[in-house]
Amino acid sequence: MARYLLSQSCMFRFIHAHTSGQRLSSRRCCGFTDSNPNVTHDRQNQRFTINLNRDGAVRCAVLKYTVRHDQQLELLSTEVPQSHRGKGVAAHLAKAALDFIVEENLKARISCWYIRKYVNENPHLGYRAYIEDE
């Protein structure tokens, strides 16, 4: 399994924007120019995706989940193409999936180390209340 890390400057901008109530600007952040990428939720295939374009080649970043029980999802993994790792793409996927869980008043179990890290590093977003530990 690959590792997906946000650089320190990107993480600072992300945390600072949320704690100060500001929105992230569309400035380049670690090479990822889209501060609000279009995250698509494919319920039938149980995944969230972002289409990424680099030098004309379109690739997908994916967060996979499965439905465990009627009101519980298991967040399985995040996969980001090598060319977009460390640029905040996985953070956008994690946020979209966790926002969905909150909006639908579901519970989640986290199997992906990156999503668990995202929840732990962003306690101010309130996702912890929706997470069930094994």
XYZ file of N, CA, C and O in Angstrom:
536
model
N 0.846 -1.172 0.000
C 0.000 0.000 0.000
C 0.899 1.246 0.000
O 1.879 1.313 0.700
N 0.509 2.217 -0.781
C 1.297 3.439 -0.906
C 0.992 4.402 0.239
O -0.052 4.320 0.874
N 1.901 5.321 0.453
C 1.717 6.341 1.489
C 1.343 7.663 0.844
O 1.860 8.014 -0.204
N 0.458 8.410 1.485
C 0.025 9.703 0.977
C 0.197 10.728 2.100
O -0.476 10.659 3.101
N 1.133 11.619 1.929
C 1.414 12.606 2.962
C 1.216 14.009 2.424
O 1.597 14.306 1.296
N 0.640 14.862 3.232
C 0.553 16.277 2.888
C 1.858 16.928 3.310
O 2.392 16.621 4.366
N 2.353 17.830 2.491
C 3.561 18.537 2.894
C 3.217 19.445 4.072
O 2.060 19.755 4.322
N 4.228 19.897 4.785
C 3.983 20.768 5.938
C 3.310 22.066 5.536
O 2.417 22.542 6.221
N 3.696 22.655 4.401
C 3.088 23.925 4.001
C 1.628 23.735 3.635
O 0.776 24.559 3.958
N 1.298 22.632 2.973
C -0.087 22.374 2.601
C -0.921 22.106 3.853
O -2.021 22.619 3.985
N -0.411 21.316 4.781
C -1.134 21.015 6.005
C -1.359 22.292 6.816
O -2.433 22.511 7.354
N -0.356 23.170 6.874
C -0.507 24.426 7.594
C -1.636 25.251 6.991
O -2.500 25.753 7.688
N -1.638 25.399 5.668
C -2.693 26.166 5.002
C -4.050 25.538 5.256
O -5.026 26.225 5.484
N -4.119 24.199 5.241
C -5.384 23.508 5.440
C -5.904 23.728 6.861
O -7.041 24.110 7.063
N -5.052 23.504 7.850
C -5.465 23.678 9.247
C -5.759 25.139 9.541
O -6.766 25.472 10.148
N -4.903 26.056 9.088
C -5.099 27.475 9.343
C -6.424 27.952 8.747
O -7.168 28.699 9.381
N -6.761 27.508 7.548
C -8.000 27.938 6.898
C -9.213 27.480 7.692
O -10.172 28.226 7.857
N -9.187 26.267 8.226
C -10.335 25.767 8.966
C -10.446 26.392 10.346
O -11.543 26.668 10.807
N -9.325 26.644 11.016
C -9.404 27.207 12.358
C -9.725 28.689 12.334
O -10.283 29.210 13.279
N -9.401 29.356 11.237
C -9.690 30.781 11.167
C -10.986 31.067 10.417
O -11.370 32.211 10.272
N -11.652 30.020 9.931
C -12.906 30.208 9.215
C -12.719 30.660 7.775
O -13.687 30.977 7.102
N -11.488 30.685 7.288
C -11.232 31.102 5.917
C -11.363 29.911 4.990
O -11.230 28.775 5.386
N -11.629 30.206 3.724
C -11.625 29.159 2.711
C -10.241 29.107 2.092
O -9.561 30.113 2.006
N -9.855 27.921 1.643
C -8.583 27.805 0.948
C -8.673 28.550 -0.370
O -9.681 28.505 -1.056
N -7.623 29.230 -0.730
C -7.600 29.943 -2.003
C -7.298 28.969 -3.121
O -6.967 27.821 -2.894
N -7.389 29.452 -4.358
C -7.091 28.584 -5.490
C -5.611 28.632 -5.862
O -5.229 28.159 -6.911
N -4.789 29.206 -4.983
C -3.344 29.217 -5.232
C -2.819 27.796 -5.286
O -3.389 26.885 -4.713
N -1.689 27.667 -5.951
C -1.047 26.348 -5.977
C -0.638 25.959 -4.565
O -0.043 26.729 -3.855
N -0.979 24.778 -4.202
C -0.581 24.235 -2.910
C 0.120 22.928 -3.194
O -0.521 21.941 -3.538
N 1.422 22.916 -3.096
C 2.204 21.709 -3.329
C 1.972 21.160 -4.727
O 1.978 19.958 -4.934
N 1.675 22.017 -5.688
C 1.504 21.576 -7.059
C 0.079 21.198 -7.419
O -0.230 20.954 -8.574
N -0.835 21.136 -6.485
C -2.229 20.806 -6.768
C -3.001 22.104 -6.802
O -3.242 22.729 -5.784
N -3.405 22.558 -7.990
C -3.957 23.898 -8.141
C -5.426 23.993 -7.784
O -5.912 25.071 -7.520
N -6.141 22.913 -7.766
C -7.576 22.968 -7.532
C -7.861 22.827 -6.041
O -7.786 21.734 -5.494
N -8.192 23.933 -5.370
C -8.417 23.881 -3.927
C -9.763 23.254 -3.598
O -10.016 22.906 -2.462
N -10.635 23.130 -4.577
C -11.924 22.501 -4.357
C -12.209 21.568 -5.534
O -13.057 21.862 -6.363
N -11.498 20.440 -5.619
C -11.671 19.553 -6.764
C -13.056 18.919 -6.763
O -13.703 18.825 -5.721
N -13.484 18.484 -7.914
C -14.774 17.841 -8.047
C -14.660 16.388 -7.585
O -14.117 15.553 -8.297
N -15.169 16.118 -6.397
C -15.170 14.760 -5.865
C -16.506 14.131 -6.230
O -17.560 14.685 -5.937
N -16.446 12.980 -6.879
C -17.653 12.275 -7.301
C -17.894 11.086 -6.390
O -16.977 10.308 -6.128
N -19.136 10.969 -5.907
C -19.502 9.829 -5.072
C -20.249 8.826 -5.945
O -21.343 9.082 -6.407
N -19.650 7.670 -6.143
C -20.238 6.580 -6.916
C -20.780 5.554 -5.923
O -20.056 4.674 -5.470
N -22.045 5.698 -5.574
C -22.638 4.822 -4.550
C -22.700 3.369 -5.002
O -22.517 2.463 -4.205
N -22.974 3.144 -6.270
C -23.098 1.774 -6.768
C -21.779 1.011 -6.620
O -21.767 -0.150 -6.221
N -20.664 1.667 -6.930
C -19.351 1.035 -6.811
C -18.667 1.333 -5.486
O -17.505 0.963 -5.290
N -19.353 2.029 -4.603
C -18.894 2.338 -3.252
C -17.515 2.972 -3.249
O -16.547 2.436 -2.691
N -17.449 4.159 -3.864
C -16.175 4.877 -3.893
C -16.390 6.357 -4.164
O -17.399 6.769 -4.710
N -15.398 7.137 -3.747
C -15.319 8.563 -4.057
C -14.128 8.723 -4.990
O -13.082 8.114 -4.771
N -14.267 9.545 -6.030
C -13.179 9.711 -6.988
C -12.943 11.181 -7.316
O -13.846 12.011 -7.228
N -11.715 11.477 -7.699
C -11.326 12.777 -8.253
C -10.597 12.476 -9.552
O -9.642 11.688 -9.561
N -11.051 13.065 -10.642
C -10.339 12.942 -11.913
C -9.211 13.953 -11.928
O -9.429 15.139 -11.684
N -8.018 13.479 -12.203
C -6.817 14.312 -12.205
C -6.250 14.360 -13.618
O -6.166 13.336 -14.284
N -5.851 15.542 -14.049
C -5.296 15.709 -15.388
C -3.866 16.208 -15.254
O -3.620 17.229 -14.628
N -2.955 15.491 -15.857
C -1.560 15.932 -15.855
C -0.980 15.682 -17.234
O -0.917 14.530 -17.682
N -0.576 16.740 -17.877
C 0.004 16.656 -19.215
C -0.918 15.915 -20.180
O -0.470 15.115 -20.992
N -2.215 16.160 -20.060
C -3.180 15.546 -20.960
C -3.610 14.142 -20.585
O -4.538 13.603 -21.164
N -2.948 13.531 -19.623
C -3.317 12.182 -19.188
C -4.260 12.284 -17.988
O -3.930 12.906 -16.994
N -5.440 11.695 -18.116
C -6.418 11.737 -17.030
C -6.263 10.485 -16.180
O -6.237 9.368 -16.690
N -6.130 10.704 -14.890
C -6.020 9.611 -13.927
C -7.059 9.847 -12.834
O -7.579 10.937 -12.693
N -7.293 8.835 -12.040
C -8.268 8.930 -10.958
C -7.615 8.686 -9.612
O -6.793 7.786 -9.473
N -8.009 9.478 -8.633
C -7.697 9.199 -7.235
C -8.982 8.616 -6.650
O -10.079 9.083 -6.969
N -8.861 7.606 -5.804
C -10.037 6.868 -5.344
C -9.983 6.616 -3.845
O -8.931 6.272 -3.302
N -11.119 6.785 -3.187
C -11.310 6.336 -1.811
C -12.376 5.254 -1.877
O -13.483 5.503 -2.367
N -12.040 4.058 -1.421
C -12.971 2.926 -1.472
C -13.565 2.671 -0.101
O -12.891 2.814 0.917
N -14.832 2.268 -0.102
C -15.506 1.901 1.141
C -16.432 0.724 0.880
O -16.677 0.345 -0.272
N -16.939 0.157 1.939
C -17.944 -0.887 1.841
C -19.004 -0.624 2.904
O -18.718 0.003 3.925
N -20.206 -1.086 2.634
C -21.299 -0.948 3.599
C -21.288 -2.191 4.472
O -21.448 -3.304 3.977
N -21.054 -1.984 5.758
C -20.955 -3.117 6.690
C -22.317 -3.482 7.271
O -22.659 -4.623 7.385
N -23.037 -2.504 7.675
C -24.364 -2.701 8.264
C -25.259 -1.617 7.698
O -24.810 -0.779 6.917
N -26.473 -1.594 8.129
C -27.440 -0.632 7.613
C -26.954 0.814 7.744
O -27.088 1.602 6.832
N -26.371 1.162 8.861
C -25.947 2.544 9.107
C -24.450 2.670 9.339
O -24.006 3.607 9.994
N -23.643 1.737 8.817
C -22.201 1.792 9.043
C -21.422 1.524 7.751
O -21.700 0.575 7.035
N -20.449 2.398 7.491
C -19.539 2.223 6.365
C -18.167 1.872 6.896
O -17.777 2.311 7.977
N -17.429 1.091 6.119
C -16.026 0.855 6.431
C -15.208 1.546 5.352
O -15.352 1.249 4.164
N -14.388 2.508 5.770
C -13.530 3.244 4.846
C -12.262 2.433 4.660
O -11.453 2.298 5.573
N -12.103 1.864 3.469
C -11.071 0.852 3.225
C -9.714 1.415 2.833
O -8.692 1.021 3.383
N -9.684 2.297 1.816
C -8.382 2.727 1.305
C -8.496 4.014 0.497
O -9.563 4.360 0.006
N -7.359 4.694 0.370
C -7.223 5.815 -0.567
C -6.097 5.453 -1.527
O -5.081 4.902 -1.117
N -6.317 5.748 -2.789
C -5.311 5.486 -3.816
C -5.160 6.751 -4.652
O -6.128 7.230 -5.227
N -3.938 7.282 -4.685
C -3.648 8.501 -5.447
C -2.487 8.203 -6.389
O -1.483 7.626 -5.960
N -2.618 8.574 -7.675
C -1.504 8.340 -8.603
C -0.217 8.981 -8.095
O -0.241 10.043 -7.469
N 0.890 8.327 -8.367
C 2.199 8.787 -7.911
C 2.432 10.266 -8.221
O 2.955 11.005 -7.395
N 2.024 10.712 -9.400
C 2.277 12.095 -9.824
C 1.512 13.130 -9.007
O 1.817 14.315 -9.066
N 0.522 12.708 -8.214
C -0.283 13.647 -7.429
C -0.173 13.419 -5.918
O -0.882 14.047 -5.148
N 0.693 12.542 -5.502
C 0.841 12.270 -4.069
C 1.512 13.447 -3.372
O 2.346 14.126 -3.948
N 1.112 13.665 -2.118
C 1.692 14.742 -1.328
C 1.143 16.111 -1.683
O 1.702 17.126 -1.297
N 0.030 16.161 -2.417
C -0.531 17.433 -2.882
C -1.927 17.705 -2.325
O -2.612 18.597 -2.792
N -2.367 16.927 -1.366
C -3.659 17.178 -0.734
C -4.838 16.468 -1.376
O -5.974 16.657 -0.957
N -4.593 15.648 -2.375
C -5.679 14.959 -3.067
C -6.397 13.994 -2.124
O -7.629 13.975 -2.048
N -5.656 13.186 -1.386
C -6.261 12.221 -0.462
C -7.057 12.941 0.631
O -8.086 12.434 1.082
N -6.613 14.116 1.031
C -7.345 14.895 2.044
C -8.722 15.295 1.524
O -9.713 15.255 2.260
N -8.800 15.687 0.249
C -10.100 16.040 -0.343
C -11.017 14.821 -0.393
O -12.215 14.936 -0.129
N -10.472 13.663 -0.737
C -11.276 12.441 -0.749
C -11.773 12.098 0.648
O -12.951 11.774 0.843
N -10.878 12.159 1.632
C -11.245 11.846 3.015
C -12.327 12.794 3.509
O -13.314 12.364 4.118
N -12.164 14.076 3.239
C -13.152 15.064 3.681
C -14.513 14.795 3.045
O -15.543 14.846 3.717
N -14.539 14.490 1.754
C -15.810 14.220 1.070
C -16.505 12.997 1.672
O -17.716 13.024 1.922
N -15.750 11.926 1.912
C -16.335 10.709 2.483
C -16.844 10.963 3.900
O -17.951 10.545 4.258
N -16.061 11.651 4.700
C -16.465 11.925 6.077
C -17.631 12.908 6.140
O -18.523 12.762 6.985
N -17.658 13.880 5.251
C -18.807 14.793 5.181
C -20.079 14.033 4.817
O -21.156 14.307 5.347
N -19.970 13.071 3.909
C -21.113 12.232 3.547
C -21.624 11.468 4.769
O -22.828 11.398 5.020
N -20.710 10.907 5.545
C -21.088 10.172 6.751
C -21.828 11.074 7.732
O -22.858 10.691 8.283
N -21.338 12.287 7.901
C -21.991 13.247 8.804
C -23.367 13.632 8.266
O -24.357 13.612 8.999
N -23.445 13.994 6.988
C -24.712 14.431 6.387
C -25.782 13.343 6.444
O -26.962 13.635 6.626
N -25.381 12.085 6.280
C -26.331 10.973 6.294
C -26.516 10.378 7.693
O -27.253 9.412 7.850
N -25.831 10.946 8.677
C -25.886 10.490 10.064
C -25.564 8.992 10.170
O -26.279 8.228 10.815
N -24.464 8.601 9.543
C -24.000 7.217 9.553
C -22.872 7.060 10.562
O -22.398 8.045 11.134
N -22.437 5.848 10.746
C -21.248 5.556 11.536
C -20.202 4.982 10.592
O -20.531 4.417 9.549
N -18.935 5.119 10.954
C -17.860 4.621 10.097
C -16.839 3.842 10.899
O -16.586 4.145 12.070
N -16.280 2.876 10.252
C -15.127 2.148 10.757
C -14.009 2.440 9.769
O -14.226 2.408 8.559
N -12.822 2.743 10.273
C -11.723 3.156 9.401
C -10.664 2.061 9.342
O -10.073 1.706 10.358
N -10.411 1.561 8.125
C -9.339 0.584 7.905
C -8.122 1.231 7.263
O -7.033 0.678 7.309
N -8.308 2.384 6.656
C -7.233 3.090 5.951
C -6.448 3.972 6.921
O -7.022 4.817 7.606
N -5.127 3.783 6.948
C -4.297 4.562 7.872
C -4.375 6.055 7.558
O -4.357 6.875 8.475
N -4.485 6.435 6.282
C -4.501 7.863 5.952
C -5.784 8.528 6.452
O -5.747 9.629 7.004
N -6.915 7.882 6.287
C -8.181 8.475 6.743
C -8.173 8.601 8.261
O -8.613 9.613 8.807
N -7.638 7.590 8.950
C -7.533 7.678 10.418
C -6.646 8.866 10.807
O -6.966 9.634 11.716
N -5.536 9.037 10.105
C -4.636 10.165 10.359
C -5.356 11.493 10.116
O -5.246 12.437 10.898
N -6.130 11.567 9.038
C -6.874 12.791 8.708
C -7.856 13.141 9.831
O -7.941 14.292 10.251
N -8.589 12.156 10.322
C -9.541 12.389 11.412
C -8.811 12.866 12.663
O -9.222 13.837 13.309
N -7.707 12.219 13.009
C -6.956 12.574 14.216
C -6.315 13.958 14.116
O -6.199 14.658 15.122
N -5.892 14.360 12.914
C -5.235 15.656 12.748
C -6.220 16.806 12.563
O -5.814 17.962 12.533
N -7.501 16.496 12.445
C -8.517 17.533 12.242
C -9.679 17.365 13.215
O -10.844 17.262 12.801
N -9.395 17.369 14.525
C -10.469 17.150 15.497
C -11.538 18.239 15.464
O -12.692 17.993 15.814
N -11.171 19.431 15.019
C -12.110 20.554 14.968
C -13.228 20.343 13.946
O -14.229 21.047 13.975
N -13.091 19.353 13.060
C -14.132 19.091 12.067
C -15.232 18.174 12.610
O -16.266 18.007 11.968
N -15.015 17.577 13.789
C -16.057 16.812 14.474
C -16.340 15.423 13.944
O -17.380 14.842 14.260
N -15.439 14.850 13.170
C -15.683 13.522 12.597
C -15.588 12.404 13.631
O -16.196 11.358 13.468
N -14.821 12.614 14.687
C -14.583 11.577 15.699
C -15.903 11.008 16.243
O -16.015 9.822 16.522
N -16.927 11.829 16.369
C -18.208 11.388 16.915
C -18.894 10.339 16.027
O -19.771 9.603 16.491
N -18.486 10.233 14.790
C -19.101 9.305 13.839
C -18.271 8.046 13.604
O -18.647 7.185 12.824
N -17.138 7.960 14.291
C -16.214 6.843 14.095
C -16.425 5.799 15.182
O -16.467 6.132 16.367
N -16.562 4.557 14.770
C -16.665 3.432 15.711
C -15.375 2.637 15.632
O -14.975 2.206 14.559
N -14.717 2.485 16.757
C -13.506 1.677 16.800
C -13.879 0.227 16.984
O -14.894 -0.102 17.566
N -12.995 -0.632 16.467
C -13.233 -2.066 16.629
C -13.061 -2.488 18.041
O -12.295 -2.035 18.800
